[in-house]
Amino acid sequence: MSITATTTATTTMRYDEAVDHALGQAMAEDPTVVTYGEDVQILRRVLHSRFGGDRVKDTPISESAFMYAGVGAAMAGLRPVVELYMIDFATVGWSAILNAGSKFKDFSAGEWKVPMVLRAGVGGWYSDGGEHAQTLWGSLASYPSVEVVVPSTPADAAGLMLSAVQSDEFTVFLTPKLLDQQILDYLAGDQRDTLDLSHIQPAAGVRGEVPARVEPIPFGQAALRRDGGDVTLVSVGTGVHRCLEAADRLAADGIEASVLDLRTLAPLDKEAIVEHVARTGRVVVADEDYVRGGLTGEIAALLLESDTSARYARVAVEQTIPFAPHLEYAALPNAERIAAAAKSLA
Amino acid sequence: MSITATTTATTTMRYDEAVDHALGQAMAEDPTVVTYGEDVQILRRVLHSRFGGDRVKDTPISESAFMYAGVGAAMAGLRPVVELYMIDFATVGWSAILNAGSKFKDFSAGEWKVPMVLRAGVGGWYSDGGEHAQTLWGSLASYPSVEVVVPSTPADAAGLMLSAVQSDEFTVFLTPKLLDQQILDYLAGDQRDTLDLSHIQPAAGVRGEVPARVEPIPFGQAALRRDGGDVTLVSVGTGVHRCLEAADRLAADGIEASVLDLRTLAPLDKEAIVEHVARTGRVVVADEDYVRGGLTGEIAALLLESDTSARYARVAVEQTIPFAPHLEYAALPNAERIAAAAKSLA
Amino acid sequence: MATKMDAARVYRMMVRSRMVEDAIVEAWAEGLVPGEYHAAIGEEGINAGIIAHLTEHDTMALDHRNTSPFIMRGTDPKALMLEVLGSDEGINRGMSGHMHIFDKSVKAGSDGIVGSGGPLAVGQAYAHTRLHPGSVAITFHGEATMNQGLLMESYNMAVAWNLPVVFVCKDNKWGITTYSKDVTGGDPVSRAKGFGLHVETAAGHKVQDVYAAAGRLVERARAGKGPGFLYLTCHRPNGHFEGDPLVGLLRNPKKQLSVWVPELQGGLVAEGGSVADKAKAMAGVGVRAGRYTRDVALTLRKDPVRRGRSLVSSSVATKIEEQERAEIRAAMDEARERVGHRVGFGVKGGIR
Amino acid sequence: MATKMDAARVYRMMVRSRMVEDAIVEAWAEGLVPGEYHAAIGEEGINAGIIAHLTEHDTMALDHRNTSPFIMRGTDPKALMLEVLGSDEGINRGMSGHMHIFDKSVKAGSDGIVGSGGPLAVGQAYAHTRLHPGSVAITFHGEATMNQGLLMESYNMAVAWNLPVVFVCKDNKWGITTYSKDVTGGDPVSRAKGFGLHVETAAGHKVQDVYAAAGRLVERARAGKGPGFLYLTCHRPNGHFEGDPLVGLLRNPKKQLSVWVPELQGGLVAEGGSVADKAKAMAGVGVRAGRYTRDVALTLRKDPVRRGRSLVSSSVATKIEEQERAEIRAAMDEARERVGHRVGFGVKGGIR
Ligand SMILES: Cc1ncc(C[n+]2csc(CCOP(=O)(O)OP(=O)(O)O)c2C)c(N)n1
Ligand SMILES: Cc1ncc(C[n+]2csc(CCOP(=O)(O)OP(=O)(O)O)c2C)c(N)n1
Ligand SMILES: [Mg+2]
Ligand SMILES: [Mg+2]
């Protein structure tokens, strides 16, 4: 892992703690930063106890209204971080994202900004069923004037959250639930010690060093997580860790893989993609979104547009995500599928 | 235009008349076919006067509920054709499409089908502003178990509507508003003779011969609308006509273009795409959807996956669609942009 | 806010709004306004009676009938006209058009997704409680929009969070071609009360009554006593939008019927469908047309601007009208000049 | 439907449901149930009192507490258990899991998007009017879900279209960790009336009262007199889902507090935020915990199954319990056997 070394003091934190750590720092510095959503006074209890119920508010189960309200609040001077349990639930009020968050700045010819963050869990691997396991980030990244962030480590989660709050743009901040120990415990674990997801959770995504004083990480800058000359594996979120697992397997077979973590899907670091793919001549895009309409196609188009000649394969979700663990695992872009795709290019 | 010749009697009809003609045929033959939506008793007044208010129903402005109700009705034995003015409005209740229409058959392991049709206007070119001009078909086609249909001519509109109603799958039937003279008159024209959109409307899409007795057109079969050996222009809906215009311009410059009308985005006729692109060695994908997350990327991926070597360019929507006519025209995939893209590959 | 209404100011607001809209409607008929145009003609009493109460930091979340509230709140008429006429010199550089105008300088934005103003105002009001306590957020919607879930959610949220929002329901009885009572359970006022909203009502064509009722709700909201629901009746003489086919049926029956009658007869004689169903359907269209005719007739008697004139002396009224007419005419003349007298709005039709 | 309640049948339904859920909860605690599990324990009086009225073509649109209504309506317990335990031999071949079970044979489906059952039932009811007149569609939702717009839209649509739907509101006072009154304007019954819905109410732990109230609404709906809203109180002794941290706080305070207290103290001492806000926030958590403790205490007194037992003779009750216990035990034993006694559910953990 080649995360840039820093000289600042760090603490080991869970992924979810890192997000709240950065958000807490932003709230302490800027009184216009607020956060609300269903059950946030319990989920964000540390922020609640720190900043009180007027800045950390529980909402009714009215995603459509409270996402639209986030746009209204942002245009009236706040920097709201609006939280959803899962991005799947956003679809009951998708218009707030597509027709307001993505559009109002443009309608106003750039004069009236929407500095809102929509924070939501994404993804599967823990058997929550097909409408509690989607990522939908491909659609989100397709809308003009929307920033889409998917951190894969605690340190990135903190630095990218700080940037999200500071950004004047409408930003969707997506946290893979598999990396978020708090939500896993909350949804399906806390009271049973019998549950063990550790073998499926990427340790480096769940816990890690985070700067005590968070610095913003700029959007649109991919991070090379592993360097190898034979094939480039490109992904975001949990997928980055699956690629790293796949790279281990490939190394055992003598194939050296690079792993590129895009970190933000919009803006997209096109230069990094083209550079690394050109270098290795082979690419596997691993995407925990549906195979159509997402990252896998976009990268193919970028390669063709830039006349980058490379052998290409994609590993994504090709069906409704099943509930049963073994079926779900097989349907998601797991390390075995990624490694097999890489080998198919050899 | 190489539409397959038929021996059946035909009548000249508007695009919108062709859709209703097919729907009327289906309703006459099958009493479980019903249609409802906002103002449909006026918009579908011919069907209303024919089949009465119990089968052609006005709804409240409750897209979320009435789309979900369509799924409920379909699973309880009807074949509802649920109509929306525009697909943009579906986003207030997108969950009905994504989490119900696309999923319930799969959740039931294929046992319980959802034979519903969602019919909606799509697209721009007539200055209705950025949240009344989208197509969103890229996202729709990305969801598992959804059929997405975009007819480009009256004859196709009729034959594909009949298939949509007869299909046991959840089907989204999208009608480009620019081709639908009824909706253009309704929204912005009827009472002023001063308005003239004819120079921007593709005549062959607005009016055409339609079989008196409609035969279903199978999904997933692209139609070659023009044959040329230098470049393949791929599109759907209004875009097909823009490609034909572009092909005329290109021909004047000695470049012979094929124009492939996909007709349905899901299922997608991959063989036809690969075959024609391989033949011409150059492809321009023209898509009236956002450039990311849609058809343009999907075709790039198909080409790379099938090792089809071809020069590639795409023309799609890269920003929030402006209202002002000249800005809107420039932002949409117009013939000038398509021709220029084709030439860039020469 | 037991302040007395400044009748001259309010009359000026109404006249100005009406003149701007008349000018736009005229341009629309000439083919100079691309796309849809929804006039608020008939709603001036509502808009003026409410907007007269607003102060610096108050915000407005508007719907598709937004020209009137923008103009009353102080938006530059020419900038708005240019936008509506499709110029890239418009207030939003041609990006918004009539349905999605934003004017940050008057703290107002509009949106074409019906009902979205409700939750947008909820968010604005939440911001006010933190940044400008004592300010209110106003949002306007029609009665048919009360069936849009996101609006209903926002009623609840405003009450639950005790926010300074005033929801203004303008009941003109119709949602496009659908008679709202035909698709609505209960009535707007009981529904609003069911959410715990504090309700006031008035006849929208009586600006002084609107002013009084709005004042009570705005005052409550400013005092932190929570949101209000202002239920107002009104009419839409121009129909849903310019070119409304139902209005056309009344104004130019020959033209419209020459299209509709053969169509409907086609349906009647076509196979499939029972005779009883067909008869009912035709009767349904008849009832709709009848109701519509009645409503339009009523409209003429209930013009808020004409009524508002009687609140000021005739000489004051005349002076206001002259001043406004001169300014608005000049604005529209200039706007027309800049976009050119194009016919139609296809890009090949002479667009600058 | 003034029929007398068949107490033995209803008691059997409740016992069966409780036993299936107890067995699933036990398996959950052993790590055998992947994901979330929301028990309807405490809602058996509601489900039995309503489902006892249903006939062949009636449909049900269920929410996340669906095991109980499925079982009462006749779903095969073993097939359901296998699904919930993550087997591909389950009723939906492992595709659905507990939250999205579909059983076409009993005309019932469930969904994890809160409120969606409302409009799904509206669509079913519309189909009934055309295909099976006299049939009804029943849908269940919690009180917190009444703030979901698509559900409110469906209330309106059912009234406007006069459809045979019964909306069942199960008020257990909580939506996950949020006390519903804290985020809700008005109250459920006035809100429902505001939509023009016909309302009946009963205490959900008294199955005979539920049966009577449901009977009146079902009868109205079958007769074409329109939709109804059945408001019922209940409790959720197991909390929102298995593993609910608030329940954990009560049952195993040491473990839970050892995590929460340092966290909250961390927030209290951290910079930023006023002291008054912090104090209020802590008090808020305290109030929540207090209310929660009170509710759980009440629960024990209001067990619908225990109360339902008194409606039949003790010998009949015992016989029912024995029969059901034998069947359900056998079903769960078989289901466990088929999925294997795995610990955890990661794919590397020994999944078949
Ligand atoms: C979500 C959505 N659905 C449908 C429409 C189309 N539409 C625009 S205005 C309107 C009717 C609104 O009626 P009402 O609320 O009574 O306001 P009025 O037009 O009568 O002032 C409809 C259906 C829309 N803009 N947005
Ligand atoms: C659209 C959507 N938002 C949020 C959730 C998460 N969620 C599941 S159940 C629930 C609470 C429902 O409370 P209530 O309606 O009172 O039912 P109860 O659980 O108390 O039976 C929530 C918020 C969801 N499933 N769907
Ligand atoms: Mg109206
Ligand atoms: Mg509840």
PDB file of N, CA, C and O and ligand atoms in Angstrom, chain C residues 43 64-65 141-145 170-176 178 180 234 236 240, ligand 3:
ATOM      1  N   GLU C  43     -53.747  35.006  -9.974  1.00  0.00           N
ATOM      2  CA  GLU C  43     -53.167  34.717  -8.655  1.00  0.00           C
ATOM      3  C   GLU C  43     -52.492  35.943  -8.043  1.00  0.00           C
ATOM      4  O   GLU C  43     -51.822  35.839  -7.018  1.00  0.00           O
ATOM      5  N   HIS C  64     -44.351  26.473 -10.855  1.00  0.00           N
ATOM      6  CA  HIS C  64     -44.329  26.811 -12.280  1.00  0.00           C
ATOM      7  C   HIS C  64     -45.016  28.137 -12.591  1.00  0.00           C
ATOM      8  O   HIS C  64     -44.899  28.617 -13.702  1.00  0.00           O
ATOM      9  N   ARG C  65     -45.747  28.681 -11.658  1.00  0.00           N
ATOM     10  CA  ARG C  65     -46.367  30.009 -11.904  1.00  0.00           C
ATOM     11  C   ARG C  65     -45.542  31.062 -11.165  1.00  0.00           C
ATOM     12  O   ARG C  65     -46.006  31.697 -10.235  1.00  0.00           O
ATOM     13  N   HIS C 141     -47.915  26.339  -3.876  1.00  0.00           N
ATOM     14  CA  HIS C 141     -48.255  25.159  -4.695  1.00  0.00           C
ATOM     15  C   HIS C 141     -49.741  25.142  -4.983  1.00  0.00           C
ATOM     16  O   HIS C 141     -50.531  25.756  -4.261  1.00  0.00           O
ATOM     17  N   GLY C 142     -50.101  24.406  -6.024  1.00  0.00           N
ATOM     18  CA  GLY C 142     -51.511  24.269  -6.365  1.00  0.00           C
ATOM     19  C   GLY C 142     -52.167  23.155  -5.556  1.00  0.00           C
ATOM     20  O   GLY C 142     -51.502  22.370  -4.878  1.00  0.00           O
ATOM     21  N   GLU C 143     -53.474  23.094  -5.630  1.00  0.00           N
ATOM     22  CA  GLU C 143     -54.213  22.082  -4.858  1.00  0.00           C
ATOM     23  C   GLU C 143     -53.932  20.670  -5.385  1.00  0.00           C
ATOM     24  O   GLU C 143     -53.875  19.728  -4.597  1.00  0.00           O
ATOM     25  N   ALA C 144     -53.719  20.533  -6.686  1.00  0.00           N
ATOM     26  CA  ALA C 144     -53.496  19.189  -7.230  1.00  0.00           C
ATOM     27  C   ALA C 144     -52.151  18.632  -6.766  1.00  0.00           C
ATOM     28  O   ALA C 144     -51.979  17.419  -6.632  1.00  0.00           O
ATOM     29  N   THR C 145     -51.227  19.527  -6.504  1.00  0.00           N
ATOM     30  CA  THR C 145     -49.895  19.124  -6.064  1.00  0.00           C
ATOM     31  C   THR C 145     -49.925  18.546  -4.649  1.00  0.00           C
ATOM     32  O   THR C 145     -48.965  17.902  -4.209  1.00  0.00           O
ATOM     33  N   LYS C 170     -52.774  27.296  -3.515  1.00  0.00           N
ATOM     34  CA  LYS C 170     -53.610  28.098  -4.423  1.00  0.00           C
ATOM     35  C   LYS C 170     -54.579  27.142  -5.107  1.00  0.00           C
ATOM     36  O   LYS C 170     -54.181  26.405  -5.998  1.00  0.00           O
ATOM     37  N   ASP C 171     -55.824  27.159  -4.679  1.00  0.00           N
ATOM     38  CA  ASP C 171     -56.782  26.187  -5.234  1.00  0.00           C
ATOM     39  C   ASP C 171     -57.546  26.800  -6.399  1.00  0.00           C
ATOM     40  O   ASP C 171     -58.476  27.581  -6.209  1.00  0.00           O
ATOM     41  N   ASN C 172     -57.141  26.414  -7.615  1.00  0.00           N
ATOM     42  CA  ASN C 172     -57.880  26.839  -8.810  1.00  0.00           C
ATOM     43  C   ASN C 172     -58.694  25.669  -9.370  1.00  0.00           C
ATOM     44  O   ASN C 172     -59.150  25.708 -10.504  1.00  0.00           O
ATOM     45  N   LYS C 173     -58.848  24.629  -8.568  1.00  0.00           N
ATOM     46  CA  LYS C 173     -59.703  23.460  -8.859  1.00  0.00           C
ATOM     47  C   LYS C 173     -59.161  22.480  -9.898  1.00  0.00           C
ATOM     48  O   LYS C 173     -59.691  21.374 -10.004  1.00  0.00           O
ATOM     49  N   TRP C 174     -58.153  22.849 -10.643  1.00  0.00           N
ATOM     50  CA  TRP C 174     -57.685  21.994 -11.730  1.00  0.00           C
ATOM     51  C   TRP C 174     -56.200  21.686 -11.618  1.00  0.00           C
ATOM     52  O   TRP C 174     -55.423  22.554 -11.203  1.00  0.00           O
ATOM     53  N   GLY C 175     -55.828  20.490 -12.004  1.00  0.00           N
ATOM     54  CA  GLY C 175     -54.448  20.132 -12.253  1.00  0.00           C
ATOM     55  C   GLY C 175     -54.378  19.770 -13.735  1.00  0.00           C
ATOM     56  O   GLY C 175     -54.857  18.702 -14.142  1.00  0.00           O
ATOM     57  N   ILE C 176     -53.871  20.654 -14.525  1.00  0.00           N
ATOM     58  CA  ILE C 176     -53.874  20.530 -15.989  1.00  0.00           C
ATOM     59  C   ILE C 176     -55.303  20.273 -16.469  1.00  0.00           C
ATOM     60  O   ILE C 176     -56.131  21.179 -16.337  1.00  0.00           O
ATOM     61  N   THR C 178     -57.287  17.785 -15.282  1.00  0.00           N
ATOM     62  CA  THR C 178     -57.998  16.925 -14.332  1.00  0.00           C
ATOM     63  C   THR C 178     -58.626  17.766 -13.222  1.00  0.00           C
ATOM     64  O   THR C 178     -57.960  18.624 -12.639  1.00  0.00           O
ATOM     65  N   SER C 180     -59.504  18.489  -9.774  1.00  0.00           N
ATOM     66  CA  SER C 180     -58.772  17.947  -8.625  1.00  0.00           C
ATOM     67  C   SER C 180     -59.650  17.124  -7.694  1.00  0.00           C
ATOM     68  O   SER C 180     -59.205  16.121  -7.138  1.00  0.00           O
ATOM     69  N   CYS C 234     -58.659  30.551  -6.122  1.00  0.00           N
ATOM     70  CA  CYS C 234     -58.316  31.441  -7.230  1.00  0.00           C
ATOM     71  C   CYS C 234     -58.797  30.813  -8.544  1.00  0.00           C
ATOM     72  O   CYS C 234     -59.406  29.744  -8.538  1.00  0.00           O
ATOM     73  N   ARG C 236     -57.826  30.309 -12.997  1.00  0.00           N
ATOM     74  CA  ARG C 236     -56.761  30.365 -14.004  1.00  0.00           C
ATOM     75  C   ARG C 236     -57.390  30.670 -15.358  1.00  0.00           C
ATOM     76  O   ARG C 236     -57.652  29.738 -16.142  1.00  0.00           O
ATOM     77  N   HIS C 240     -54.233  25.917 -17.933  1.00  0.00           N
ATOM     78  CA  HIS C 240     -53.031  25.428 -17.272  1.00  0.00           C
ATOM     79  C   HIS C 240     -51.790  26.161 -17.758  1.00  0.00           C
ATOM     80  O   HIS C 240     -50.995  26.647 -16.983  1.00  0.00           O
TER      81      HIS C 240
HETATM   82 MG    MG E   3     -54.654  23.725  -9.579  1.00  0.00          MG
END
